[in-house]
PDB file of C-alpha atoms in Angstrom:
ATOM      1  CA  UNK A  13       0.000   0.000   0.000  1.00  0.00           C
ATOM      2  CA  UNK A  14       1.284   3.890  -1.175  1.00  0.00           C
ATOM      3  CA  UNK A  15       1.861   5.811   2.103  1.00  0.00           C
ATOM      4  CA  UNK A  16       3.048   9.539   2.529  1.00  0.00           C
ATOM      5  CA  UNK A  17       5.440  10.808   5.440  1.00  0.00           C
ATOM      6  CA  UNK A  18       5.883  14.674   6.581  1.00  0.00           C
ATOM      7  CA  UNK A  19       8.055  14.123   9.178  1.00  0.00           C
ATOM      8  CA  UNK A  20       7.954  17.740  10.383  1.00  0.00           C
ATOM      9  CA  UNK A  21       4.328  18.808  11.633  1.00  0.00           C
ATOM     10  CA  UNK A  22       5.544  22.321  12.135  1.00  0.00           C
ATOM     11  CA  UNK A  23       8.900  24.310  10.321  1.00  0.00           C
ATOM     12  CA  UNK A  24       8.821  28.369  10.885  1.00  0.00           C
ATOM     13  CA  UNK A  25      11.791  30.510   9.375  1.00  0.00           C
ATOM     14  CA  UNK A  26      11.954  33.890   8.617  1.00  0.00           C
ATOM     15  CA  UNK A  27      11.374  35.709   5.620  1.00  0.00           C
ATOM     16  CA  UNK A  28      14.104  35.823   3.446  1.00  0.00           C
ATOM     17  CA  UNK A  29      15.325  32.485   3.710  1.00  0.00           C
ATOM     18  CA  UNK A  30      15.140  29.258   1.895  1.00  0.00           C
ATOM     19  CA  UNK A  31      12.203  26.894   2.555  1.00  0.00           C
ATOM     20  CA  UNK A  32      12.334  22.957   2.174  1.00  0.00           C
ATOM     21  CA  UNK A  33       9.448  20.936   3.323  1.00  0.00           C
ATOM     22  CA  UNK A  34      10.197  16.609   4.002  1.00  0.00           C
ATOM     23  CA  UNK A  35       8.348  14.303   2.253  1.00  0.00           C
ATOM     24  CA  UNK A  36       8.750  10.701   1.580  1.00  0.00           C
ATOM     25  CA  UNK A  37       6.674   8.119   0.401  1.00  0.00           C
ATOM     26  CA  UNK A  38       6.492   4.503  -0.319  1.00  0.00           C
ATOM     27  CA  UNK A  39       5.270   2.857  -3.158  1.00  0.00           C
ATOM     28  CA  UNK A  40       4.936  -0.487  -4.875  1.00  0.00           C
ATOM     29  CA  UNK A  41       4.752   0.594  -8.873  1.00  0.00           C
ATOM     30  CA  UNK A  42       5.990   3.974 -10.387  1.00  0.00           C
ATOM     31  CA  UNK A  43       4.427   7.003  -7.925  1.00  0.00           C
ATOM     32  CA  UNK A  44       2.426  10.373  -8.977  1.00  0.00           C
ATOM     33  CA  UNK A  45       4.146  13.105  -6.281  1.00  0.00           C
ATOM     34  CA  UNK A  46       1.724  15.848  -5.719  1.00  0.00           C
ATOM     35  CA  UNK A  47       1.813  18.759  -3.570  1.00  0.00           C
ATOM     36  CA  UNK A  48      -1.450  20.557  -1.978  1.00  0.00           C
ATOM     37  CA  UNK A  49      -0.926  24.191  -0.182  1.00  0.00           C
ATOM     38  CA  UNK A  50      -4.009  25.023   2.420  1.00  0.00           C
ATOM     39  CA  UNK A  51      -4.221  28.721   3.372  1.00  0.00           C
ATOM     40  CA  UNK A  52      -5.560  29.920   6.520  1.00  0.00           C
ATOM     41  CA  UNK A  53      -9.675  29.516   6.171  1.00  0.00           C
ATOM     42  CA  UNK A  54      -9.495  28.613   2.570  1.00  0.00           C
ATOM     43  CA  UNK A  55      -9.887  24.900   0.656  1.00  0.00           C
ATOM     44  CA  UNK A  56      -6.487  22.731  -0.441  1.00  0.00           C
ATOM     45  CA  UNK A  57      -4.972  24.362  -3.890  1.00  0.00           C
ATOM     46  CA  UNK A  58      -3.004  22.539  -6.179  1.00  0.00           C
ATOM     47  CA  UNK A  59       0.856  23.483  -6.290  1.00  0.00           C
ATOM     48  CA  UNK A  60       2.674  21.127  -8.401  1.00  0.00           C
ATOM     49  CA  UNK A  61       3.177  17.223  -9.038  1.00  0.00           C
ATOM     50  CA  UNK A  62       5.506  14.763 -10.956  1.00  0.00           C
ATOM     51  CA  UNK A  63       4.187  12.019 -12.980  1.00  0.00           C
ATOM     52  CA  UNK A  64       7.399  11.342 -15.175  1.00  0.00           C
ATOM     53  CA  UNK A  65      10.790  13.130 -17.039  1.00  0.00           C
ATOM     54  CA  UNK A  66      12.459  15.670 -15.320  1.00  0.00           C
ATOM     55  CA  UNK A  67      12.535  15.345 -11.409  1.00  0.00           C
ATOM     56  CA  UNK A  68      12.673  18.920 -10.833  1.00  0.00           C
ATOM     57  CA  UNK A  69       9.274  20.351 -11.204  1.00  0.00           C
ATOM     58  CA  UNK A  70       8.268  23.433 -11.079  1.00  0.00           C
ATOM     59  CA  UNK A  71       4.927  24.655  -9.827  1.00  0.00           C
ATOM     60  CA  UNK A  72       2.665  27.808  -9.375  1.00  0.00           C
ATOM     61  CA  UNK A  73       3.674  30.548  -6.788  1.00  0.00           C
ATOM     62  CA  UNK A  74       7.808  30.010  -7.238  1.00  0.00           C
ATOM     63  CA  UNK A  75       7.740  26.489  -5.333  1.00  0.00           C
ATOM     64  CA  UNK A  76       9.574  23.875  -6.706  1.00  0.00           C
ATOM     65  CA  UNK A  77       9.993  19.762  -5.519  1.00  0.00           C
ATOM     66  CA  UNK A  78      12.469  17.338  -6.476  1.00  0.00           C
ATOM     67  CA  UNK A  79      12.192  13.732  -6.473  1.00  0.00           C
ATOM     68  CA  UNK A  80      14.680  11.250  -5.539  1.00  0.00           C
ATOM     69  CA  UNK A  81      14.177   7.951  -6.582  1.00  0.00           C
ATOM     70  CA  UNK A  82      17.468   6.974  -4.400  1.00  0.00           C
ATOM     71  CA  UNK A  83      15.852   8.225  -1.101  1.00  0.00           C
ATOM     72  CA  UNK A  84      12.075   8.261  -2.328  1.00  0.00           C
ATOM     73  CA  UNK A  85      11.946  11.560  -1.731  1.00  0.00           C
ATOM     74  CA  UNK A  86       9.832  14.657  -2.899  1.00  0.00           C
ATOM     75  CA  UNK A  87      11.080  17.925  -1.003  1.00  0.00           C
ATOM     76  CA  UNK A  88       9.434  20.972  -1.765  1.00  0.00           C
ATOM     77  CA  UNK A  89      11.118  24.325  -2.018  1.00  0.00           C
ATOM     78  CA  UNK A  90      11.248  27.760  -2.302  1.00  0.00           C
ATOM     79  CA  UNK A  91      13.586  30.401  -1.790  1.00  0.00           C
ATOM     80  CA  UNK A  92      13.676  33.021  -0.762  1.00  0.00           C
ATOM     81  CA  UNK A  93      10.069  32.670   1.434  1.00  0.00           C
ATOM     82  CA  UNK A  94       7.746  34.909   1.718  1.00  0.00           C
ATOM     83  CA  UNK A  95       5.192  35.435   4.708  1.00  0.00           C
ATOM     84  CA  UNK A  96       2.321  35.154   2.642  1.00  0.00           C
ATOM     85  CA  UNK A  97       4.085  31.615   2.103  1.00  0.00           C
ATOM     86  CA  UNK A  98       2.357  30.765   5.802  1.00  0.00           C
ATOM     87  CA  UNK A  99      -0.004  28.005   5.734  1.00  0.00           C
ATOM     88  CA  UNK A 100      -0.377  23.954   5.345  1.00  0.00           C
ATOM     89  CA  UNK A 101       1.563  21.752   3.081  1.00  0.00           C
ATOM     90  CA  UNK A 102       0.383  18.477   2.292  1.00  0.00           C
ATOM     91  CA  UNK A 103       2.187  16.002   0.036  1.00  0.00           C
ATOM     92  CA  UNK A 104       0.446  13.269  -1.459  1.00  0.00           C
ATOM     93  CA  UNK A 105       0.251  10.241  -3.946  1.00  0.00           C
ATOM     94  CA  UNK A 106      -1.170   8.167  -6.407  1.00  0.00           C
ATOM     95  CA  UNK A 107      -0.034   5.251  -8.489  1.00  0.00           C
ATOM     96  CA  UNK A 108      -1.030   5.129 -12.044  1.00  0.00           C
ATOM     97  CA  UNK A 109      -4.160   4.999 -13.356  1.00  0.00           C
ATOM     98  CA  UNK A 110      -5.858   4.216  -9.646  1.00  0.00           C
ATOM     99  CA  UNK A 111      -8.122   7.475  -8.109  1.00  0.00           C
ATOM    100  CA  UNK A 112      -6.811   6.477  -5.080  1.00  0.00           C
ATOM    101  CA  UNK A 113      -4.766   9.747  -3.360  1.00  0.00           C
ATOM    102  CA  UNK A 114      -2.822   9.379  -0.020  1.00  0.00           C
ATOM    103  CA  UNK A 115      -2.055  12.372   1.895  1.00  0.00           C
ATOM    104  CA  UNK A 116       0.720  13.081   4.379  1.00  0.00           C
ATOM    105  CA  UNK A 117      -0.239  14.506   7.689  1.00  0.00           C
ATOM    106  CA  UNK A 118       0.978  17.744   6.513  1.00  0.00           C
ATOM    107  CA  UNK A 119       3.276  20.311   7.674  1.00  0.00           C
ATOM    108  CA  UNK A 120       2.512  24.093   9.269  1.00  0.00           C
ATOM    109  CA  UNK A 121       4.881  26.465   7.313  1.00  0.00           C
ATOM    110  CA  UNK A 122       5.192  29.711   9.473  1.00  0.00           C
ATOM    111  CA  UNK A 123       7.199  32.756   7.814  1.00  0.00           C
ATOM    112  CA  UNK A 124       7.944  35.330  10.437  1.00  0.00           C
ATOM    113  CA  UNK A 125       8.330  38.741   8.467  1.00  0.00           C
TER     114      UNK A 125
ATOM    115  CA  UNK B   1     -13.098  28.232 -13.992  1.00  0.00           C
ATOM    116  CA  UNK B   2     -15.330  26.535 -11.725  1.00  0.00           C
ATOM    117  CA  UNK B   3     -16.521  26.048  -8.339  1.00  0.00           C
ATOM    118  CA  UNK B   4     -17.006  23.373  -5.258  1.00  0.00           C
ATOM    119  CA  UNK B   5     -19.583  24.216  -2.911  1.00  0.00           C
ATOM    120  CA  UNK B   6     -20.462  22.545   0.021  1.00  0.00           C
ATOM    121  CA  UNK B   7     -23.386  22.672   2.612  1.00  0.00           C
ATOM    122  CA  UNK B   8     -23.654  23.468   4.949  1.00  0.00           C
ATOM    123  CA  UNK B   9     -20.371  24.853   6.074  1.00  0.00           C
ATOM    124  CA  UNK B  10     -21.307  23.830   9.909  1.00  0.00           C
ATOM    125  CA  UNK B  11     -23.164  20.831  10.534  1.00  0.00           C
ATOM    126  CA  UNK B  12     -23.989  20.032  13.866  1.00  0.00           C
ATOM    127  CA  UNK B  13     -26.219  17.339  14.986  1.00  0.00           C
ATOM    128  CA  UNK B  14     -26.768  14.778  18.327  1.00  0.00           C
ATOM    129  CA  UNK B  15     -24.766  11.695  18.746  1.00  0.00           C
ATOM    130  CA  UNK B  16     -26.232   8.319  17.285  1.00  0.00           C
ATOM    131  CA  UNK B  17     -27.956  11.089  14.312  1.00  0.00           C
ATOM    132  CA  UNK B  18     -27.806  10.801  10.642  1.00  0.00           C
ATOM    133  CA  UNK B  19     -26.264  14.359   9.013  1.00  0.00           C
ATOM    134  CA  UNK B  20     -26.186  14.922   5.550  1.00  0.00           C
ATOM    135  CA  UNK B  21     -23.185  17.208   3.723  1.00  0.00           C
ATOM    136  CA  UNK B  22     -23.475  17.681   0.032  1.00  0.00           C
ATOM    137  CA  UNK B  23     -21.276  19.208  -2.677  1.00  0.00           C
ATOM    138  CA  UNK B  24     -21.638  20.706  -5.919  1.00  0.00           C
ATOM    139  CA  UNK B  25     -19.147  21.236  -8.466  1.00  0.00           C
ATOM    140  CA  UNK B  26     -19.487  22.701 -11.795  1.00  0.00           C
ATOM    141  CA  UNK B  27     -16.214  22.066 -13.301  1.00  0.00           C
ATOM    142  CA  UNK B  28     -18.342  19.155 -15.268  1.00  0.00           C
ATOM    143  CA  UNK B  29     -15.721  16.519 -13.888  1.00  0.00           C
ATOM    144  CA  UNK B  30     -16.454  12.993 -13.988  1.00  0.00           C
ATOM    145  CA  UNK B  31     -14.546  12.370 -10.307  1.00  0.00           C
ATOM    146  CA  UNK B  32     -15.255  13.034  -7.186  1.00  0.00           C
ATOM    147  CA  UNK B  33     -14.128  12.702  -3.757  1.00  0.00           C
ATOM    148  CA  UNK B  34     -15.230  13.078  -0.362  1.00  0.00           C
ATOM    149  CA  UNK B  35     -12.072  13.102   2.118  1.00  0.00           C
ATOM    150  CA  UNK B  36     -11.913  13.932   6.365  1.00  0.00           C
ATOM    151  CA  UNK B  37      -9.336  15.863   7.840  1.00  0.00           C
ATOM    152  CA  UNK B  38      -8.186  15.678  11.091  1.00  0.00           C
ATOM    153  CA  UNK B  39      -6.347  17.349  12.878  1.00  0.00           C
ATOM    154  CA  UNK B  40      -2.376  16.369  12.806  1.00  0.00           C
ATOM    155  CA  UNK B  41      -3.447  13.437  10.376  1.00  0.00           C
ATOM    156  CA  UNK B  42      -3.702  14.389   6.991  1.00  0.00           C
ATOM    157  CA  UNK B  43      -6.450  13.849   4.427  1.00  0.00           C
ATOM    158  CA  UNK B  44      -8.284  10.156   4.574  1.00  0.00           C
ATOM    159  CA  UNK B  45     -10.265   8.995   1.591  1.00  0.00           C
ATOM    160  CA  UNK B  46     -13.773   8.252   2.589  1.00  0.00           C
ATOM    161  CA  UNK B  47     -15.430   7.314  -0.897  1.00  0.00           C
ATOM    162  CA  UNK B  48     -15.290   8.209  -4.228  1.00  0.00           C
ATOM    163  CA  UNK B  49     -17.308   8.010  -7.214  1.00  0.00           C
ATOM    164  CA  UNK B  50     -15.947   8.118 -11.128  1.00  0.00           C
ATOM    165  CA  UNK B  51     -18.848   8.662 -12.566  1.00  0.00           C
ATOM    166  CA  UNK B  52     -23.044   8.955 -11.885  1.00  0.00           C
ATOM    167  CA  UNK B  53     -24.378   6.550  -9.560  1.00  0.00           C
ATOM    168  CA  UNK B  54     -20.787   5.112  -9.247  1.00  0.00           C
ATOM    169  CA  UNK B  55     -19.810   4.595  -5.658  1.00  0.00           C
ATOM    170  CA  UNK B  56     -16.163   3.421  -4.438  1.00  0.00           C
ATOM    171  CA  UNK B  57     -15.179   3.104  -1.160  1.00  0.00           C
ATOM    172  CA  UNK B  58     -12.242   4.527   0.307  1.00  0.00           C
ATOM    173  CA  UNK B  59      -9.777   3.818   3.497  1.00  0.00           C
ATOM    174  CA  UNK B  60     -12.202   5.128   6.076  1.00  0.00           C
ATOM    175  CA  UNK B  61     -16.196   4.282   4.694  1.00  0.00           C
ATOM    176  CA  UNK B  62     -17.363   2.373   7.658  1.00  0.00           C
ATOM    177  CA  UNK B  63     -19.662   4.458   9.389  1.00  0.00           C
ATOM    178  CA  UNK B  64     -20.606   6.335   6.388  1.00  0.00           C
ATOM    179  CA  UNK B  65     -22.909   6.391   2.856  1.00  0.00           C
ATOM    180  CA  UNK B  66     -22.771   8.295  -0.046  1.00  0.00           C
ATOM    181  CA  UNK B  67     -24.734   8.975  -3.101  1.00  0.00           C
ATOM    182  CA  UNK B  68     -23.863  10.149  -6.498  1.00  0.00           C
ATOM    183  CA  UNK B  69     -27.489  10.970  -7.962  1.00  0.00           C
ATOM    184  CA  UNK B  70     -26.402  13.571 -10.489  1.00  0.00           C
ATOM    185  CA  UNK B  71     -22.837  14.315 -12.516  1.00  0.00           C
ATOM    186  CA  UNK B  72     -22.529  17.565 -10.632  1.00  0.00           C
ATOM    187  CA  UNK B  73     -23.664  16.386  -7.066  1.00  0.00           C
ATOM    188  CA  UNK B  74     -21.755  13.818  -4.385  1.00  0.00           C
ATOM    189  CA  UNK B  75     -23.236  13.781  -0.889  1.00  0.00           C
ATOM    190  CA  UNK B  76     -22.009  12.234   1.861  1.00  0.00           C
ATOM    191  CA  UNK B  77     -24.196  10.913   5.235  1.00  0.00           C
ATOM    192  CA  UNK B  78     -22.712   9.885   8.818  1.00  0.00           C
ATOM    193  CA  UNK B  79     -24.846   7.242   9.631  1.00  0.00           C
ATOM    194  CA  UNK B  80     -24.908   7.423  13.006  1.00  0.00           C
ATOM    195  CA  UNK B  81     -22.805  10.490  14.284  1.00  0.00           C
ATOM    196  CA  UNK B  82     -20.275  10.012  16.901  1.00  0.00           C
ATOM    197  CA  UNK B  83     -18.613  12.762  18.852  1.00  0.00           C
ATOM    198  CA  UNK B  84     -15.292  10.600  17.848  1.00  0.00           C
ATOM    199  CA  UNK B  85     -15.857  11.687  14.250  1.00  0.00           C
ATOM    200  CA  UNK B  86     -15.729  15.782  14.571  1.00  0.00           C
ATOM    201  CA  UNK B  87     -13.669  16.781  11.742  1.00  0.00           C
ATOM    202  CA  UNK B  88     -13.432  18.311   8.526  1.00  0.00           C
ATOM    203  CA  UNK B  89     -15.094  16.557   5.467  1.00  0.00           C
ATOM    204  CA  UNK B  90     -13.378  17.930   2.136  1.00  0.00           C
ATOM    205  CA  UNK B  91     -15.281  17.570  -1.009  1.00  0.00           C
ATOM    206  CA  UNK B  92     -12.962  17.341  -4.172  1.00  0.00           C
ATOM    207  CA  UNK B  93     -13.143  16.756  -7.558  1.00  0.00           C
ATOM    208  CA  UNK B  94     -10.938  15.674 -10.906  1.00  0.00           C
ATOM    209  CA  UNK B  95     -11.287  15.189 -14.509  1.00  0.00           C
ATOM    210  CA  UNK B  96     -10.753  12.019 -14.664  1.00  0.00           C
ATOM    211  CA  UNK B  97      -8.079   9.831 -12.644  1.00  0.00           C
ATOM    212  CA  UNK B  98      -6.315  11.175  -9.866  1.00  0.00           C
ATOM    213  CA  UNK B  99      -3.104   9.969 -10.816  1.00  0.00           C
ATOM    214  CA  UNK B 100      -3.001  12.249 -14.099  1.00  0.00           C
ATOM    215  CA  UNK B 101      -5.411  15.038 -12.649  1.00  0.00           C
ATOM    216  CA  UNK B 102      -5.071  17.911 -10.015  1.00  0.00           C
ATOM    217  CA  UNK B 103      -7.905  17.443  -7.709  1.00  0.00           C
ATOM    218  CA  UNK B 104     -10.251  21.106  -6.947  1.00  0.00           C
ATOM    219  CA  UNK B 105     -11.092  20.938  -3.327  1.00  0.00           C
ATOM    220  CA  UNK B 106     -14.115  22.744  -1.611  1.00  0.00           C
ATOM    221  CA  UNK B 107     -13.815  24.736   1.339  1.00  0.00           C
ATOM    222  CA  UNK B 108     -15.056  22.392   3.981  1.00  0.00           C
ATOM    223  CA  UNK B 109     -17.622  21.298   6.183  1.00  0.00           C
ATOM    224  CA  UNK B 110     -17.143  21.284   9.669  1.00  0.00           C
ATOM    225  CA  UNK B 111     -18.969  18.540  11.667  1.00  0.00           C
ATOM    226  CA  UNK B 112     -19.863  19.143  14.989  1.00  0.00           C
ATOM    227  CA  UNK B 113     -21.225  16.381  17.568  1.00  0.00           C
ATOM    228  CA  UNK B 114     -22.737  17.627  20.721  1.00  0.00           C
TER     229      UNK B 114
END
């Protein structure tokens, strides 16, 4: 079974730096790497995934995510952050062709300005 | 663009009650999803439905029914509430299979069980 692990629940930095948010998964077939941003009071928004090719990806709002197939990883960054940046990352995933997606348990991303 | 909407946004009901949420989308996609959050534990699939009057369950439908009457509509009803189960049901919805599609979430309904 796919699982998702943000190891961090909480990360706060200050504005100006350089953000990276965990994630690792495990999978038994090729994995879909997704990640969701949730502002305070508003629904989950889409920021980026990977589904094949190059394992930098790029996504809206000047975040970024790598994946590693060598450490299953799929960090998300940005840098420098922004305090507007504040809010809940979740990283999730699918395998192909399944609707099935499994979240992480999220991380709280505070920017102090 | 489109739109998710839920109702209501706060649902609160008695223990052992059945409560309703619904959700509307009109993005015209074929998927959709009805996930809880809680807090500190992510996102947990409760059912999902690919297309009208298609129902799949997810990781966490014991407890729960849903119903897919129309393309745009996907409700969701706690059988038999529990103050256990106070959360935060997201409604979502994709083109077509996760895996290739981003999923549109709704804003939330937040069940409360006095």
């Amino acid at each position: 079974a796919q699982s998702v692990d943000q190891p961090d629940a909480h990360v706060t930095l200050s504005e100006g730096a350089s953000l990276e948010l965990r994630c690792s998964y495990s999978y038994s077939a090729a994995p879909y790497l997704f990640w969701y941003v949730q502002y305070p009071g508003q629904s989950l928004q889409f920021l980026l995934k990977y589904i094949t090719g190059d394992t930098v990806v790029k996504g809206t709002k000047g975040f970024e995510a790598e994946f590693r197939k060598s450490n299953s990883s799929f960090n998300l960054k940005k840098s420098p952050a922004h305090w507007s940046d504040s809010a809940k990352y979740f990283c999730a995933t699918a395998t192909g062709g399944n609707n099935k997606l499994t979240f992480g348990q999220g991380t709280v991303l505070s920017v102090i300005p | 663009g489109g739109i998710i909407t839920q109702t209501p946004k706060f649902l609160i009901g008695q223990e052992g009650q059945k409560l309703t949420l619904k959700c509307q989308q009109n993005f015209n996609h074929d998927t959709m999803y009805w996930y809880r959050q809680d807090s500190g534990k992510g996102l947990r699939l409760i059912y999902y439905s690919i297309t009208e009057n298609d129902l799949q369950k997810g990781d966490l439908s014991e407890g729960y029914d849903a119903s897919r009457e129309k393309k745009s509509s996907f409700s969701l009803t706690v059988t038999s509430a529990q103050k256990n189960e106070m959360a935060v049901f997201l409604c979502a919805s994709s083109l077509g299979t996760v895996s290739g599609n981003t999923l549109y979430f709704g804003e939330g309904s937040r069940l409360i069980v006095v």
